[in-house]
Coordinates of C-alpha atoms in Angstrom, one line a residue:
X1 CA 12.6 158.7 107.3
X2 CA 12.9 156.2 110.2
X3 CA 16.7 157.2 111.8
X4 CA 15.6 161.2 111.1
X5 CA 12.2 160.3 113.3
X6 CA 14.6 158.2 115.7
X7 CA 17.3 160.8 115.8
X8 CA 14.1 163.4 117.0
X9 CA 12.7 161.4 119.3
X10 CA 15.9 160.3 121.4
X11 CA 17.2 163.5 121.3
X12 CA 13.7 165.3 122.6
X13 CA 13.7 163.0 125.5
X14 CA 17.4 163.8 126.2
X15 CA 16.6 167.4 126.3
X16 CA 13.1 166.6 128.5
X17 CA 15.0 165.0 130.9
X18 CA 18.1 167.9 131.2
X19 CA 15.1 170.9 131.2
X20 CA 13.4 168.3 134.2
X21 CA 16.8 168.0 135.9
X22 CA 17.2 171.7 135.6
X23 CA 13.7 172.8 137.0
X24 CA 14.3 170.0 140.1
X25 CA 18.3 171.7 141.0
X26 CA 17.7 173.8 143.8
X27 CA 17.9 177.8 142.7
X28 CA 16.2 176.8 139.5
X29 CA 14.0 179.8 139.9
X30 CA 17.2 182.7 140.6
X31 CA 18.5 181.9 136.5
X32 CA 17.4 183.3 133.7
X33 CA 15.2 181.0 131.6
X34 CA 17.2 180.6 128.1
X35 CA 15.8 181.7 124.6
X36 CA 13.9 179.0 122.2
X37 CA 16.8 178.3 120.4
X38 CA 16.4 179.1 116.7
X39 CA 15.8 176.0 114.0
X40 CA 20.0 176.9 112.8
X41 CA 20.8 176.4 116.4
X42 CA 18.5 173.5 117.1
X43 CA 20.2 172.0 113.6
X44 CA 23.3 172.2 115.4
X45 CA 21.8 170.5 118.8
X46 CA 21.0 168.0 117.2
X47 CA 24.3 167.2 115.1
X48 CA 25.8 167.5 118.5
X49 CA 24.1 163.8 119.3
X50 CA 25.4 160.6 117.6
X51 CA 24.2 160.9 114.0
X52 CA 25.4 159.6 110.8
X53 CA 27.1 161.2 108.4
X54 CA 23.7 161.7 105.9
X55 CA 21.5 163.6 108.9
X56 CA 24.7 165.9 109.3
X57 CA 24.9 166.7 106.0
X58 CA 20.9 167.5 105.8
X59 CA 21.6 169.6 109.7
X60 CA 23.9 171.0 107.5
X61 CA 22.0 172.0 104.8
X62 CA 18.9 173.2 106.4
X63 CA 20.9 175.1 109.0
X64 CA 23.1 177.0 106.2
X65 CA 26.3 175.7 107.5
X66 CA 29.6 174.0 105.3
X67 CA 30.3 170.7 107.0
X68 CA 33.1 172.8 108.9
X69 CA 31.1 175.2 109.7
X70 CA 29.0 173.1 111.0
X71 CA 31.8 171.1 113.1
X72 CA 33.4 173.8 114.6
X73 CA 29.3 175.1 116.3
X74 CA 28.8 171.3 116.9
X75 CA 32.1 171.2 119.1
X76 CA 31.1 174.7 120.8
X77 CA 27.6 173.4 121.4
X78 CA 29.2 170.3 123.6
X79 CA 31.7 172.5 125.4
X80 CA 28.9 175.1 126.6
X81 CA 25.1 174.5 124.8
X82 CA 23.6 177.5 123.4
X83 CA 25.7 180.4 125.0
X84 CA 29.4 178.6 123.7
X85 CA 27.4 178.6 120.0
X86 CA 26.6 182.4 120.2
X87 CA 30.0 182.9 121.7
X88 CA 31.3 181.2 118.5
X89 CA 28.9 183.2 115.8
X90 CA 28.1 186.5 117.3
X91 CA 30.2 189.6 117.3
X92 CA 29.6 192.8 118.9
X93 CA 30.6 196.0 119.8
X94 CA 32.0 195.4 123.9
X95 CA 31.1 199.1 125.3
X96 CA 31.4 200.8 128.8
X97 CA 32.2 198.8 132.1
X98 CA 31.6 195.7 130.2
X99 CA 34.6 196.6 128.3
X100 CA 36.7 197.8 131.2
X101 CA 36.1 194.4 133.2
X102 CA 37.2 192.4 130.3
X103 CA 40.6 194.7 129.4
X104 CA 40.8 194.0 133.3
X105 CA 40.7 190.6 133.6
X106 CA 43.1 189.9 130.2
X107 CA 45.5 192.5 132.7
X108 CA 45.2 189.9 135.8
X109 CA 45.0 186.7 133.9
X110 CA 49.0 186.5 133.4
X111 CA 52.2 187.8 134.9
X112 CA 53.5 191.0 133.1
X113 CA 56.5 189.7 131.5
X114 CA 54.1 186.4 130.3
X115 CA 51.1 188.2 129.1
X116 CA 51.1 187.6 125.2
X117 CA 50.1 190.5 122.7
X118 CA 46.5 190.8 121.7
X119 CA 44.5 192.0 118.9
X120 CA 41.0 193.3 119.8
X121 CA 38.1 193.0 117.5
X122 CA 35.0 193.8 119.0
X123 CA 34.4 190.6 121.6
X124 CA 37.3 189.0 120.6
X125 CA 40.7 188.9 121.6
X126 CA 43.1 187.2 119.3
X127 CA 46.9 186.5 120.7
X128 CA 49.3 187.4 117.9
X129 CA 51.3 185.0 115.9
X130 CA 48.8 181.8 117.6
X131 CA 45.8 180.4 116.8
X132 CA 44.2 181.3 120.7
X133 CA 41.3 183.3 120.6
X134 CA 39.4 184.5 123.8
X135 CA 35.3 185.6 123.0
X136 CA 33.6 187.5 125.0
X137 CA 29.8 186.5 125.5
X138 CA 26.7 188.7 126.3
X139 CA 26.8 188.1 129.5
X140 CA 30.4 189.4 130.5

């Protein structure tokens, strides 16, 4: 399949020339290296290039994903990579100070009489009556 291998091949030198960029950037060596991203999250990497509408629907298919499913983790992948995608599909139990920071930031982020109500759901925070959703990643 020539545009699959040409798809691979651009978007392998893309990604060699960000991880070079990265490893140049001064403080490279104080962040945490990132995971090998799994083949469902590489699926979605790669869908996040300029491909046609055939090698979306075979990312698609080999990375278990509807083609909405698979838009909505291709728009989170270009707003924030690998960490906005687990944002998107991972839930999880928020715990301990982790918790308190968060309920303590959604305090501070608005005035008291503008604060909208929220409905909490394990890292997510959902204002009522809009489609707004705040996620909380791993990290805090």
């Amino acid at each position: 399949d020539p545009s699959g291998l040409s798809l691979l091949a651009s978007r392998t030198a893309a990604e060699a020339h960000r991880l070079l960029a990265e490893a140049l950037r001064g403080g490279h060596g104080e962040h945490a290296v990132a995971p090998e991203p799994t083949p469902a999250q590489d699926a979605v990497r790669l869908a996040a290039g300029d491909v046609g509408p055939d090698v979306l629907d075979r990312l698609g298919d080999g990375s278990g994903r509807t083609r909405e499913a698979l838009a909505a983790a291709v728009r989170a992948w270009r707003l924030g990579g690998g960490a906005a995608l687990s944002v998107l599909e991972e839930e999880w139990a928020v715990e301990g100070d982790t918790l308190a920071r968060a309920r303590a930031a959604l305090e501070s982020a608005w005035e008291e009489d503008e604060r909208p109500s929220l409905l909490a759901r394990a890292n997510r925070w959902t204002v009522v009556g809009a489609p707004h959703q705040l996620r909380l990643d791993r990290q805090g």
